[in-house]
Coordinates of C-alpha atoms in Angstrom, one line a residue:
Chain F
M1 CA 25.5 10.5 -44.4
T2 CA 27.1 13.7 -43.4
S3 CA 24.9 15.1 -40.4
K4 CA 27.0 18.3 -39.2
P5 CA 25.0 20.9 -40.3
Y6 CA 21.9 19.4 -40.6
V7 CA 19.4 19.1 -37.4
A8 CA 17.5 16.1 -39.1
V9 CA 18.2 14.1 -42.7
A10 CA 15.9 11.7 -44.2
E11 CA 17.4 9.3 -46.8
G12 CA 15.3 7.0 -48.9
V13 CA 12.7 7.5 -46.6
T14 CA 9.6 5.0 -47.2
K15 CA 6.5 4.5 -44.9
V16 CA 3.7 1.8 -45.4
F17 CA 1.0 1.6 -43.4
K18 CA -1.1 -1.7 -43.3
N19 CA -4.4 -2.1 -42.4
G20 CA -5.2 -6.1 -43.0
K21 CA -4.5 -6.7 -46.3
L22 CA -4.7 -3.0 -47.5
E23 CA -1.5 -1.4 -47.9
V24 CA -0.9 2.5 -48.1
Q25 CA 2.4 3.6 -49.2
A26 CA 2.6 7.1 -47.2
L27 CA 6.3 8.3 -48.3
R28 CA 8.0 7.1 -51.4
G29 CA 12.0 7.5 -51.2
I30 CA 12.1 10.9 -49.4
D31 CA 15.2 12.4 -49.1
L32 CA 15.5 15.6 -47.4
S33 CA 17.9 17.7 -45.5
I34 CA 16.8 20.1 -42.6
E35 CA 19.6 22.9 -41.6
A36 CA 20.3 24.6 -38.6
G37 CA 18.3 27.9 -38.6
D38 CA 16.1 26.9 -41.6
F39 CA 12.4 28.0 -41.6
V40 CA 10.7 25.2 -43.9
A41 CA 7.2 24.4 -45.0
L42 CA 5.6 21.5 -46.0
V43 CA 3.2 22.3 -48.2
G44 CA 1.0 19.7 -49.8
P45 CA -2.8 18.1 -50.2
S46 CA -4.1 16.0 -48.0
G47 CA -2.4 12.6 -48.2
S48 CA 0.1 14.0 -49.3
G49 CA 2.5 12.2 -46.5
K50 CA 3.0 15.8 -44.4
T51 CA 1.8 14.7 -41.1
T52 CA 4.2 11.0 -41.4
L53 CA 7.1 12.8 -42.4
L54 CA 7.2 15.1 -39.6
N55 CA 6.1 12.3 -37.4
L56 CA 9.3 10.7 -38.6
L57 CA 11.3 13.7 -38.5
G58 CA 9.6 14.0 -34.6
A59 CA 11.1 10.3 -33.7
L60 CA 7.5 9.7 -33.3
D61 CA 7.6 7.1 -35.8
Q62 CA 10.3 4.4 -37.9
P63 CA 10.6 4.4 -41.6
T64 CA 9.6 0.9 -42.9
S65 CA 13.1 1.8 -45.2
G66 CA 16.0 4.1 -45.4
E67 CA 17.5 6.2 -42.5
V68 CA 16.2 9.2 -40.5
E69 CA 19.0 10.6 -38.7
L70 CA 18.2 13.5 -35.8
V71 CA 20.9 15.7 -34.6
G72 CA 23.5 13.3 -35.3
Q73 CA 21.4 10.1 -34.3
R74 CA 20.1 7.3 -36.2
L75 CA 16.4 6.3 -35.6
T76 CA 16.6 2.8 -36.2
K77 CA 19.5 2.4 -33.7
L78 CA 17.5 3.7 -30.9
G79 CA 14.5 2.4 -29.0
K80 CA 11.5 3.8 -27.1
A81 CA 13.1 5.1 -24.4
Q82 CA 16.5 6.6 -26.0
R83 CA 14.1 7.7 -28.8
A84 CA 11.9 9.7 -25.7
K85 CA 15.4 11.1 -24.3
L86 CA 16.1 12.5 -28.1
R87 CA 12.8 14.0 -27.9
L88 CA 12.8 15.5 -24.7
G89 CA 16.5 17.2 -25.3
S90 CA 16.1 17.9 -29.2
L91 CA 12.4 18.5 -30.5
G92 CA 10.0 20.7 -29.7
F93 CA 6.2 20.0 -31.0
V94 CA 3.3 22.3 -31.8
F95 CA 0.2 20.5 -32.6
Q96 CA -2.6 21.2 -34.8
A97 CA -5.0 21.1 -31.7
Y98 CA -3.0 22.7 -29.6
N99 CA -2.8 19.8 -27.1
L100 CA -2.1 21.6 -23.8
V101 CA -2.8 20.2 -20.5
P102 CA -6.2 20.7 -19.6
V103 CA -5.6 20.7 -15.8
L104 CA -2.4 23.0 -16.0
T105 CA -1.8 26.7 -16.2
A106 CA -0.2 28.4 -19.1
A107 CA 2.9 28.7 -17.4
E108 CA 2.7 24.8 -16.1
N109 CA 2.2 23.3 -19.4
V110 CA 5.5 25.6 -20.3
E111 CA 7.2 24.2 -16.9
F112 CA 6.5 20.6 -17.3
V113 CA 8.8 20.0 -20.5
L114 CA 11.4 21.6 -18.4
E115 CA 10.4 19.9 -15.3
L116 CA 11.1 16.3 -17.5
Q117 CA 14.3 17.6 -18.1
G118 CA 15.4 18.3 -14.3
V119 CA 15.8 21.8 -14.5
G120 CA 15.0 23.3 -11.0
K121 CA 12.1 24.6 -9.9
A122 CA 12.6 28.4 -9.6
Q123 CA 14.8 28.2 -13.0
R124 CA 11.7 26.4 -15.1
R125 CA 9.9 29.2 -13.7
A126 CA 11.6 32.3 -14.6
R127 CA 12.4 29.9 -18.2
A128 CA 8.5 29.9 -18.7
L129 CA 8.0 33.3 -17.6
E130 CA 10.4 34.7 -20.1
V131 CA 9.4 32.8 -23.0
L132 CA 6.0 33.5 -22.2
G133 CA 6.8 37.3 -22.0
E134 CA 8.5 36.9 -25.1
L135 CA 5.1 35.3 -26.7
G136 CA 3.2 38.4 -25.5
L137 CA 1.5 35.9 -22.7
A138 CA 3.0 37.1 -19.3
E139 CA -0.3 38.2 -18.1
L140 CA -1.7 35.0 -19.1
A141 CA 0.6 33.1 -17.1
D142 CA -1.9 31.6 -14.5
R143 CA -4.5 30.7 -16.9
R144 CA -5.6 27.5 -17.7
P145 CA -6.1 26.6 -21.5
N146 CA -10.1 26.9 -21.1
E147 CA -9.6 30.5 -20.1
L148 CA -7.8 31.3 -23.4
S149 CA -8.8 31.9 -26.9
G150 CA -7.4 29.3 -29.5
G151 CA -4.7 31.9 -30.7
Q152 CA -3.3 32.1 -27.2
Q153 CA -3.5 28.1 -26.7
Q154 CA -1.4 27.7 -29.9
R155 CA 1.0 30.6 -28.6
V156 CA 1.1 28.7 -25.1
A157 CA 1.9 25.9 -27.1
V158 CA 4.5 27.4 -29.4
A159 CA 6.4 28.4 -25.9
R160 CA 6.1 25.1 -24.6
A161 CA 7.8 23.6 -27.8
V162 CA 10.7 26.4 -27.1
A163 CA 11.0 26.8 -23.7
S164 CA 13.7 23.7 -23.6
R165 CA 15.6 25.4 -26.4
P166 CA 15.5 22.7 -28.8
K167 CA 17.6 22.3 -32.1
L168 CA 13.9 21.4 -34.1
V169 CA 10.5 22.6 -33.9
L170 CA 7.9 20.8 -35.6
A171 CA 4.7 22.2 -36.0
D172 CA 1.8 20.3 -37.7
E173 CA -0.7 22.6 -39.5
P174 CA -0.1 24.6 -36.5
T175 CA -3.0 27.7 -37.8
A176 CA -5.0 25.1 -38.7
N177 CA -7.8 26.1 -36.2
L178 CA -7.3 29.5 -36.1
D179 CA -8.8 32.8 -38.0
T180 CA -6.5 35.1 -40.4
D181 CA -5.4 37.4 -37.6
N182 CA -4.5 34.4 -34.8
A183 CA -2.8 32.6 -37.5
E184 CA -0.8 35.6 -38.8
Q185 CA 0.2 36.8 -35.0
L186 CA 1.3 32.8 -34.7
M187 CA 3.6 32.9 -37.8
Q188 CA 5.3 36.1 -36.7
A189 CA 5.9 34.8 -33.3
M190 CA 7.4 32.1 -35.0
E191 CA 9.3 33.8 -37.2
T192 CA 10.6 36.6 -34.2
L193 CA 11.9 33.0 -32.2
H194 CA 13.7 32.0 -35.4
D195 CA 15.5 35.3 -36.4
E196 CA 16.3 36.3 -32.7
H197 CA 17.2 33.4 -31.2
G198 CA 18.2 31.0 -34.5
V199 CA 15.2 28.4 -33.5
T200 CA 14.8 25.7 -36.9
F201 CA 11.1 25.4 -37.6
V202 CA 9.6 22.8 -40.0
F203 CA 6.1 23.1 -40.0
S204 CA 3.3 21.5 -42.0
T205 CA 0.2 24.0 -43.7
H206 CA -2.2 24.2 -46.2
D207 CA -2.5 27.5 -46.3
P208 CA -0.7 30.3 -48.7
R209 CA -0.6 32.9 -46.7
V210 CA 1.2 30.7 -43.7
V211 CA 3.6 29.3 -46.5
A212 CA 4.8 33.1 -47.4
H213 CA 6.3 32.7 -44.2
A214 CA 8.6 30.1 -44.8
S215 CA 12.5 30.6 -46.0
R216 CA 12.1 27.3 -48.0
V217 CA 9.1 25.3 -49.3
V218 CA 9.2 22.0 -49.8
R219 CA 6.5 20.7 -51.9
L220 CA 4.8 16.8 -51.5
V221 CA 2.3 15.2 -53.5
D222 CA 1.7 11.4 -53.0
G223 CA 4.4 10.8 -50.4
K224 CA 6.9 12.4 -52.8
I225 CA 9.2 15.6 -52.7
T226 CA 7.9 17.2 -56.1
S227 CA 9.9 20.8 -54.8
D228 CA 12.1 22.1 -52.5
E229 CA 12.7 25.7 -52.8
R230 CA 14.8 28.2 -51.3
R231 CA 13.5 31.6 -50.7
E232 CA 16.0 34.7 -50.0
E233 CA 13.1 37.3 -49.2
R234 CA 10.2 36.3 -47.0
Chain K
M1 CA 5.9 16.2 -4.5
T2 CA 3.2 19.1 -5.1
G3 CA 6.0 21.4 -5.9
S4 CA 6.7 19.0 -9.1
V5 CA 4.0 20.0 -12.2
S6 CA 3.7 16.5 -12.8
A7 CA 2.2 15.6 -9.2
R8 CA -0.2 18.5 -9.8
Y9 CA -1.0 17.0 -12.7
A10 CA -2.0 13.8 -11.3
L11 CA -3.6 15.6 -8.4
R12 CA -5.7 17.7 -10.4
S13 CA -6.4 15.1 -12.8
L14 CA -8.7 13.4 -10.2
V15 CA -10.5 16.9 -9.3
R16 CA -11.2 16.9 -12.9
N17 CA -13.4 13.7 -12.2
G18 CA -14.4 14.1 -9.2
R19 CA -17.6 11.8 -9.2
R20 CA -15.1 8.8 -10.2
T21 CA -12.7 9.5 -7.6
A22 CA -14.7 10.2 -4.9
L23 CA -16.4 6.9 -5.6
S24 CA -13.2 5.2 -6.0
I25 CA -12.3 7.0 -2.3
I26 CA -15.3 5.7 -0.5
G27 CA -15.0 2.2 -2.3
V28 CA -11.6 2.0 -0.9
A29 CA -12.7 3.4 2.6
V30 CA -15.4 1.1 3.0
G31 CA -13.3 -1.7 2.3
V32 CA -10.3 -0.3 4.5
G33 CA -13.1 0.3 7.2
L34 CA -14.7 -3.4 7.2
G35 CA -10.5 -4.7 7.6
L36 CA -9.7 -2.0 10.4
L37 CA -13.3 -3.1 12.4
A38 CA -12.4 -7.1 11.8
I39 CA -8.3 -6.5 12.9
S40 CA -9.4 -4.8 15.9
M41 CA -12.1 -7.4 17.0
I42 CA -9.2 -10.5 15.8
R43 CA -6.8 -8.7 18.0
G44 CA -9.3 -7.8 20.8
A45 CA -10.6 -11.6 20.6
D46 CA -6.9 -12.8 20.5
S47 CA -5.5 -10.8 23.2
M48 CA -8.9 -12.1 25.1
T49 CA -8.2 -15.6 24.6
I50 CA -4.5 -15.2 25.9
N51 CA -5.2 -13.4 29.2
A52 CA -8.2 -16.0 29.5
A53 CA -5.7 -18.7 29.1
A54 CA -2.7 -16.8 31.4
G55 CA -5.6 -16.1 33.7
G56 CA -6.6 -19.7 33.8
G57 CA -3.7 -20.6 35.3
M58 CA -1.5 -21.1 32.2
G59 CA 0.1 -17.8 32.7
H60 CA 1.6 -15.5 30.0
L61 CA 5.2 -16.8 31.1
R62 CA 5.9 -19.9 33.0
V63 CA 9.6 -20.6 34.6
V64 CA 10.0 -24.8 34.0
P65 CA 12.7 -27.0 34.9
A66 CA 15.1 -28.2 31.6
G67 CA 13.8 -30.5 29.9
W68 CA 10.2 -29.4 30.9
T69 CA 9.0 -28.6 26.9
E70 CA 9.8 -31.3 25.8
S71 CA 9.0 -34.3 28.4
R72 CA 6.2 -32.4 30.1
D73 CA 7.0 -34.4 33.2
D74 CA 5.2 -33.2 36.4
D75 CA 7.4 -34.7 38.5
L76 CA 10.6 -32.1 38.1
R77 CA 11.2 -29.5 39.7
L78 CA 13.1 -26.0 39.4
A79 CA 17.0 -25.7 40.1
S80 CA 16.0 -22.1 41.4
G81 CA 13.7 -21.4 44.7
A82 CA 12.7 -18.7 46.5
D83 CA 15.2 -16.4 45.5
A84 CA 14.6 -16.6 42.0
L85 CA 10.8 -16.2 42.8
A86 CA 11.7 -12.7 44.6
A87 CA 13.5 -11.7 42.2
I88 CA 11.0 -12.4 39.4
R89 CA 8.1 -10.5 41.2
G90 CA 10.6 -7.4 41.3
V91 CA 10.7 -6.9 37.4
E92 CA 8.7 -4.1 36.9
G93 CA 5.6 -4.8 34.3
I94 CA 5.3 -8.7 36.1
A95 CA 1.8 -8.7 37.6
V96 CA 2.3 -12.0 39.8
A97 CA 4.5 -15.0 40.2
S98 CA 3.1 -17.9 41.6
P99 CA 4.8 -20.9 42.4
R100 CA 3.2 -24.5 41.9
A101 CA 3.9 -28.4 41.8
R102 CA 1.7 -31.5 40.8
V103 CA 1.0 -34.7 42.4
G104 CA -1.6 -37.3 40.3
G105 CA -3.5 -39.0 43.5
L106 CA -6.8 -40.6 44.4
L107 CA -8.7 -38.9 46.7
G108 CA -11.5 -40.5 48.2
L109 CA -14.5 -40.0 50.5
G110 CA -16.7 -43.2 51.8
T111 CA -16.7 -45.3 49.0
R112 CA -16.2 -42.9 46.2
A113 CA -13.1 -42.4 44.9
A114 CA -11.7 -40.1 42.0
H115 CA -8.7 -39.2 40.5
A116 CA -6.9 -36.2 40.7
E117 CA -4.2 -33.9 39.9
L118 CA -3.4 -32.1 43.0
T119 CA -1.8 -28.7 42.5
G120 CA 0.0 -27.5 45.1
V121 CA 0.2 -23.3 45.4
D122 CA 1.1 -20.7 47.5
P123 CA -2.2 -19.0 48.5
S124 CA -1.0 -15.8 48.9
T125 CA -0.5 -15.5 44.8
E126 CA -2.5 -17.7 43.5
P127 CA -6.0 -16.2 43.2
Q128 CA -3.8 -13.2 40.9
A129 CA -2.7 -16.4 38.7
L130 CA -6.1 -18.3 38.5
R131 CA -9.3 -16.5 38.3
Y132 CA -11.3 -19.7 38.9
V133 CA -10.3 -19.5 42.4
R134 CA -10.7 -15.7 42.8
D135 CA -14.5 -16.4 44.3
V136 CA -15.1 -19.1 45.8
S137 CA -18.5 -20.3 45.8
A138 CA -19.0 -22.0 48.6
G139 CA -16.5 -21.8 52.3
R140 CA -13.3 -20.0 51.8
Y141 CA -10.0 -20.2 49.7
L142 CA -6.7 -21.6 51.2
R143 CA -4.9 -19.7 53.9
A144 CA -0.9 -18.9 53.8
G145 CA 0.6 -21.3 56.4
E146 CA -2.2 -24.0 56.0
R147 CA -1.5 -27.5 56.0
G148 CA -3.9 -30.2 55.3
A149 CA -6.8 -28.1 53.4
I150 CA -8.1 -28.7 49.9
V151 CA -9.9 -26.3 47.8
I152 CA -12.0 -27.8 45.1
G153 CA -14.2 -27.8 41.6
R154 CA -17.8 -28.4 41.7
A155 CA -17.6 -31.1 39.5
L156 CA -15.3 -33.2 41.4
A157 CA -16.7 -32.2 44.9
D158 CA -20.0 -33.9 43.2
R159 CA -18.3 -36.8 42.1
L160 CA -17.2 -37.4 45.6
G161 CA -20.1 -36.2 47.2
A162 CA -18.2 -34.2 48.9
E163 CA -19.6 -31.0 51.0
L164 CA -17.6 -28.1 53.1
D165 CA -15.7 -29.7 56.2
D166 CA -15.4 -33.1 54.9
E167 CA -12.4 -34.7 55.4
L168 CA -11.4 -36.4 51.9
V169 CA -8.1 -39.0 51.9
V170 CA -5.4 -38.6 49.3
T171 CA -3.2 -41.5 48.2
A172 CA -0.4 -40.7 46.2
L173 CA 3.1 -42.4 44.9
D174 CA 6.4 -40.5 46.2
A175 CA 9.1 -40.1 44.2
G176 CA 10.8 -43.1 45.9
G177 CA 7.5 -45.4 44.7
E178 CA 6.3 -45.4 48.4
M179 CA 2.4 -45.2 49.3
Q180 CA 1.8 -41.7 50.7
S181 CA -1.3 -40.6 52.2
L182 CA -3.3 -37.3 53.8
L183 CA -6.3 -36.3 55.2
L184 CA -7.5 -33.0 53.4
V185 CA -10.5 -30.9 54.8
V186 CA -12.5 -29.2 51.8
V187 CA -12.2 -25.8 52.8
G188 CA -13.7 -24.0 49.8
V189 CA -15.8 -25.6 46.6
V190 CA -15.1 -23.5 43.2
E191 CA -18.0 -23.5 40.5
T192 CA -16.9 -21.8 37.3
G193 CA -19.8 -22.4 35.3
S194 CA -17.7 -24.8 33.1
R195 CA -17.8 -28.6 34.9
E196 CA -14.9 -29.6 32.7
I197 CA -12.8 -26.8 34.5
D198 CA -14.1 -27.5 37.4
A199 CA -13.7 -31.2 37.6
G200 CA -9.6 -30.4 37.0
I201 CA -9.8 -27.9 40.6
A202 CA -8.2 -29.5 43.4
Q203 CA -5.8 -27.0 44.8
V204 CA -3.9 -27.8 48.4
P205 CA -0.6 -25.6 50.0
L206 CA 2.4 -26.0 48.2
A207 CA 4.0 -28.0 51.1
D208 CA 1.1 -31.0 51.3
V209 CA 2.1 -31.9 47.6
E210 CA 5.8 -31.8 48.8
Q211 CA 5.2 -34.6 51.4
L212 CA 2.7 -36.4 49.1
S213 CA 5.5 -36.3 46.5
G214 CA 8.6 -36.6 48.4
R215 CA 9.9 -33.6 46.1
D216 CA 11.1 -30.4 47.5
G217 CA 10.8 -27.1 45.5
F218 CA 8.7 -25.6 43.0
A219 CA 7.7 -27.5 39.8
E220 CA 6.6 -24.5 37.7
I221 CA 6.6 -20.5 38.4
T222 CA 4.0 -19.3 36.4
I223 CA 3.9 -15.4 35.6
V224 CA 1.2 -13.0 34.9
V225 CA 2.1 -9.6 33.3
D226 CA 0.3 -6.6 33.1
D227 CA 0.4 -6.0 29.2
V228 CA 0.3 -8.7 26.6
T229 CA 2.4 -6.7 24.1
R230 CA 5.0 -6.9 26.5
I231 CA 5.5 -10.7 26.8
D232 CA 8.7 -11.2 24.8
A233 CA 10.4 -8.5 26.2
L234 CA 9.8 -9.6 30.3
R235 CA 10.7 -12.9 28.6
Q236 CA 13.9 -11.6 28.4
R237 CA 14.2 -10.0 31.5
V238 CA 13.2 -12.9 33.2
S239 CA 15.4 -15.4 31.3
G240 CA 18.6 -12.5 32.4
L241 CA 18.0 -13.8 36.1
E242 CA 19.5 -16.5 37.9
L243 CA 17.9 -19.3 37.2
G244 CA 20.3 -21.9 37.7
G245 CA 19.1 -23.9 34.4
D246 CA 15.4 -23.0 34.4
E247 CA 13.9 -22.1 31.1
V248 CA 11.3 -19.0 30.6
V249 CA 8.7 -20.9 28.2
T250 CA 5.1 -18.4 27.1
W251 CA 1.8 -19.4 26.9
A252 CA 2.0 -20.2 22.9
E253 CA 4.7 -22.9 24.3
V254 CA 3.3 -24.2 27.6
A255 CA -0.2 -24.9 25.1
P256 CA 0.5 -24.9 21.5
E257 CA -2.7 -26.0 20.1
L258 CA -4.2 -22.7 21.4
K259 CA -1.3 -20.9 19.7
Q260 CA -2.1 -22.9 16.8
N261 CA -6.2 -22.0 17.3
I262 CA -5.5 -18.4 17.2
D263 CA -2.8 -18.6 14.4
S264 CA -5.4 -20.1 12.2
K265 CA -8.5 -18.4 12.9
A266 CA -6.0 -15.1 12.1
G267 CA -5.3 -16.9 9.0
F268 CA -8.8 -17.1 8.2
Y269 CA -9.7 -13.5 8.7
N270 CA -6.7 -12.2 7.1
V271 CA -7.9 -14.3 3.8
A272 CA -11.4 -12.4 4.3
I273 CA -9.6 -9.2 4.5
M274 CA -7.6 -9.7 1.6
V275 CA -10.5 -10.6 -0.5
V276 CA -12.2 -7.7 0.3
L277 CA -9.4 -5.7 -0.4
L278 CA -8.8 -7.5 -3.7
L279 CA -12.7 -6.5 -4.9
V280 CA -11.8 -3.0 -3.8
L281 CA -8.5 -3.3 -5.5
L282 CA -10.8 -4.6 -8.8
G283 CA -12.8 -1.6 -8.7
V284 CA -9.9 1.2 -8.3
A285 CA -8.4 -0.3 -11.0
S286 CA -11.1 -0.6 -13.3
A287 CA -11.6 3.1 -12.5
Q288 CA -8.0 4.0 -13.3
L289 CA -8.1 2.3 -16.2
T290 CA -10.9 4.0 -17.5
G291 CA -8.8 7.2 -16.2
V292 CA -5.9 6.3 -18.5
L293 CA -8.1 5.8 -21.5
E294 CA -9.8 9.0 -21.5
R295 CA -6.5 10.7 -21.3
R296 CA -4.8 8.8 -24.0
K297 CA -4.6 12.0 -26.0
E298 CA -3.1 13.6 -23.4
F299 CA -0.5 11.2 -22.7
A300 CA 0.3 10.7 -26.2
V301 CA 0.9 14.2 -25.8
L302 CA 3.1 13.7 -23.1
A303 CA 4.8 11.3 -24.7
A304 CA 5.5 13.4 -28.0
I305 CA 7.0 16.0 -26.0
G306 CA 9.6 13.8 -24.3
M307 CA 7.9 12.5 -21.0
R308 CA 9.3 8.5 -20.9
G309 CA 7.2 5.6 -19.3
V310 CA 8.7 6.3 -15.9
H311 CA 7.1 9.4 -15.7
L312 CA 3.7 8.2 -16.9
V313 CA 3.7 5.2 -14.3
R314 CA 4.6 8.0 -11.6
V315 CA 1.9 10.1 -12.7
V316 CA -0.4 7.3 -12.5
L317 CA 1.0 6.0 -9.3
T318 CA 0.7 9.5 -7.7
E319 CA -3.1 9.3 -8.5
G320 CA -3.3 5.8 -6.5
V321 CA -1.4 7.1 -3.9
A322 CA -3.6 10.6 -3.5
I323 CA -6.9 7.9 -3.3
G324 CA -5.5 6.1 -1.2
V325 CA -4.5 8.4 1.0
A326 CA -7.7 9.6 1.2
A327 CA -9.6 6.8 1.3
A328 CA -7.2 5.9 4.6
G329 CA -8.7 9.1 6.1
L330 CA -12.2 8.5 5.2
A331 CA -12.1 4.7 6.5
L332 CA -10.5 6.2 9.9
L333 CA -13.4 8.7 10.3
W334 CA -16.1 6.4 10.1
A335 CA -15.1 3.1 10.9
G336 CA -12.6 4.9 14.3
P337 CA -15.4 5.7 16.1
I338 CA -17.2 2.3 15.7
A339 CA -14.0 0.6 16.8
W340 CA -13.4 3.1 19.6
H341 CA -17.4 2.5 20.6
L342 CA -16.9 -1.3 20.8
A343 CA -13.5 -1.3 22.1
Q344 CA -14.9 0.7 25.4
D345 CA -18.4 -1.5 25.4
G346 CA -17.2 -4.6 24.2
I347 CA -19.3 -7.4 22.6
D348 CA -20.6 -9.8 24.5
L349 CA -20.5 -13.5 22.8
R350 CA -23.7 -14.6 24.8
T351 CA -25.6 -12.6 22.1
F352 CA -24.4 -15.3 20.1
W353 CA -23.5 -18.4 22.3
K354 CA -27.1 -19.4 24.0
S355 CA -26.1 -21.7 27.0
D356 CA -25.6 -21.6 30.7
E357 CA -22.6 -24.0 30.6
G358 CA -19.2 -21.6 30.3
M359 CA -17.4 -21.0 26.8
A360 CA -14.1 -23.0 27.6
F361 CA -11.6 -24.1 24.9
A362 CA -8.7 -26.3 25.7
G363 CA -9.0 -26.4 29.6
V364 CA -9.8 -22.2 28.9
L365 CA -12.8 -20.4 30.3
I366 CA -13.0 -17.8 27.8
E367 CA -14.6 -14.6 28.9
P368 CA -18.5 -13.7 27.8
V369 CA -17.7 -10.3 26.5
F370 CA -14.6 -9.7 24.9
Y371 CA -13.0 -5.8 24.0
P372 CA -11.8 -4.9 20.1
V373 CA -8.6 -3.1 20.1
F374 CA -8.3 0.5 19.5
G375 CA -5.3 2.4 19.2
A376 CA -2.7 4.6 17.4
W377 CA -1.9 1.3 15.2
L378 CA -5.4 2.2 13.4
V379 CA -3.4 5.0 11.5
P380 CA -0.6 3.3 9.8
T381 CA -3.1 -0.1 9.4
A382 CA -5.5 2.0 7.6
L383 CA -2.9 3.8 5.4
G384 CA -1.3 0.4 4.7
L385 CA -4.1 -1.7 3.6
S386 CA -5.7 1.7 1.7
L387 CA -2.5 2.4 -0.2
L388 CA -1.4 -1.5 -0.8
A389 CA -4.9 -1.4 -2.8
T390 CA -4.2 1.8 -4.6
V391 CA -1.4 1.4 -5.5
L392 CA -1.7 -2.0 -6.8
A393 CA -4.3 -1.2 -8.6
S394 CA -2.6 1.6 -10.2
L395 CA 0.3 -0.8 -11.7
Y396 CA -2.1 -2.5 -14.4
P397 CA -3.3 1.4 -15.6
A398 CA 0.1 2.9 -15.1
W399 CA 1.9 -0.1 -17.4
F400 CA -1.1 0.6 -19.8
A401 CA -0.4 4.6 -19.8
T402 CA 3.5 3.7 -21.2
K403 CA 1.8 1.6 -24.0
T404 CA 0.3 5.1 -25.5
D405 CA 1.8 5.3 -29.2
P406 CA 2.3 9.2 -29.7
A407 CA 2.1 8.6 -33.1
L408 CA -0.9 6.6 -33.3
A409 CA -2.6 9.0 -30.7
L410 CA -1.9 12.2 -32.4
R411 CA -3.1 10.3 -35.9
V412 CA -6.2 9.9 -34.7
D413 CA -6.6 13.0 -32.7
R414 CA -6.7 14.1 -36.5

């Protein structure tokens, strides 16, 4: 497995969930390589395995078989604490339901990840304000999530995901809870971060308007990749 | 710590569910406050018992001849004498140092006789060392330089049928085995309220015991200190004086049964305090665990973005510490004034002890009123008890938080 040009590689990955005697085959032999600078949309119907694949690419779960390699490290060889360290140092997450910490302000939510990385108080504050500013949220830095709209919360979540300059940002249906305008704003913000800072994004979605922003579209059906298409123009 | 985002997260999470937090704080504060009052009373009672024992003739410290601790032989005499006594009296923090010597003899009056242990004393200092003879109920106390006089307890006087000015004949064996006799005039009768103690009081001038026993010098120097908390320090000071091989022992070594009684009481009360704290701890643990369960989704997100178990533990423990500090403050607020009030007014044991007879234990007349101890120690004790309960209570919820599976929690969320 050559990992140098890739931030994430899945090779022959399967995932089986067991519920009593019932077994559900969520992924069936996935081979996928994410290159640095990719802007990838994972597309497929509900139950196709998008979230399961994101969980594996995000080191949140282990495959049943096959190998997942993230920034040069094989997941199967990492313990729980090492996977947490890998996520903290190399990955960013954007969740469908925003999942900001409700008792912290927008800036504090962004700072939290930096604090976990051991960044000093002044530095992390400055970095949080810088990223929020890039996403048009500078004036909302001291507001708590319940004082922000859904679109604003999701942009704060993106700011949190990219503040530590991760090698890969994974977004699970980031626009699912947003109206069209907010979804468009969010995708443009992600595109800007990708274009200007080279942030690698992998996001799952159902929405064709969101897919239109991707430079690469990977289609999943019943746990298998049915197509992997690169686009010259978005 | 408040500068860190994780600390702010912990503290604001407590505020988020203010009612549960307030109930936890109140619960801990009630338990800790009860613990403080119990400790205050135990310390007061112990202090009273020790002082009662010291004032009952035992002293806080005692200089004894080498070998006395093992043999308890009252015929032994100190190697040191008047010079050492003067040096001890000059030590700062010593209220009184009174020399004594004892001899066993037979007291007789007419056809009546009773065995008694005569204590030879220095009349100028003994009333400060033995509170029972401070107020003589009939007659007077011994005078400095006086010879042939005796002060006895009421029970002994009744046994002999003795009154003031009666002449008692005392017969004793001296160091050479010869019979020695003296005439002693009853100059005073002491009535302590305890017949057990009255039966043992028979004080004469030190020179008369020297004559009867045929042994010169002191058998002991009984020392009463100003501050019981300085007993050990003063023991070191006195031991450092030129004592010619004599030993300095504490009241606990003189009366180990009394020490054992105090220790066993303390053990019982400590267990009672721990039981209260355990109940508090379980309540707090339950509330903390509920808080963790309610935030599983949050913890899952935090774990997903890279928060390690140790950070999650720190967050939950910070919450425990915050509850502990607040509860300690509240405990001091309600229990502190009560402890102060009790320390000022005391607790009258006669309310519970319905008897005209004085309360005596192991030859010590217990004071009817004792004063719980109040002081700055309440603050660290409140903090210590409170933090012990809340931090221990937070350990299981903290461990449980680390078990949050980020992938599972996010899947449930969907």
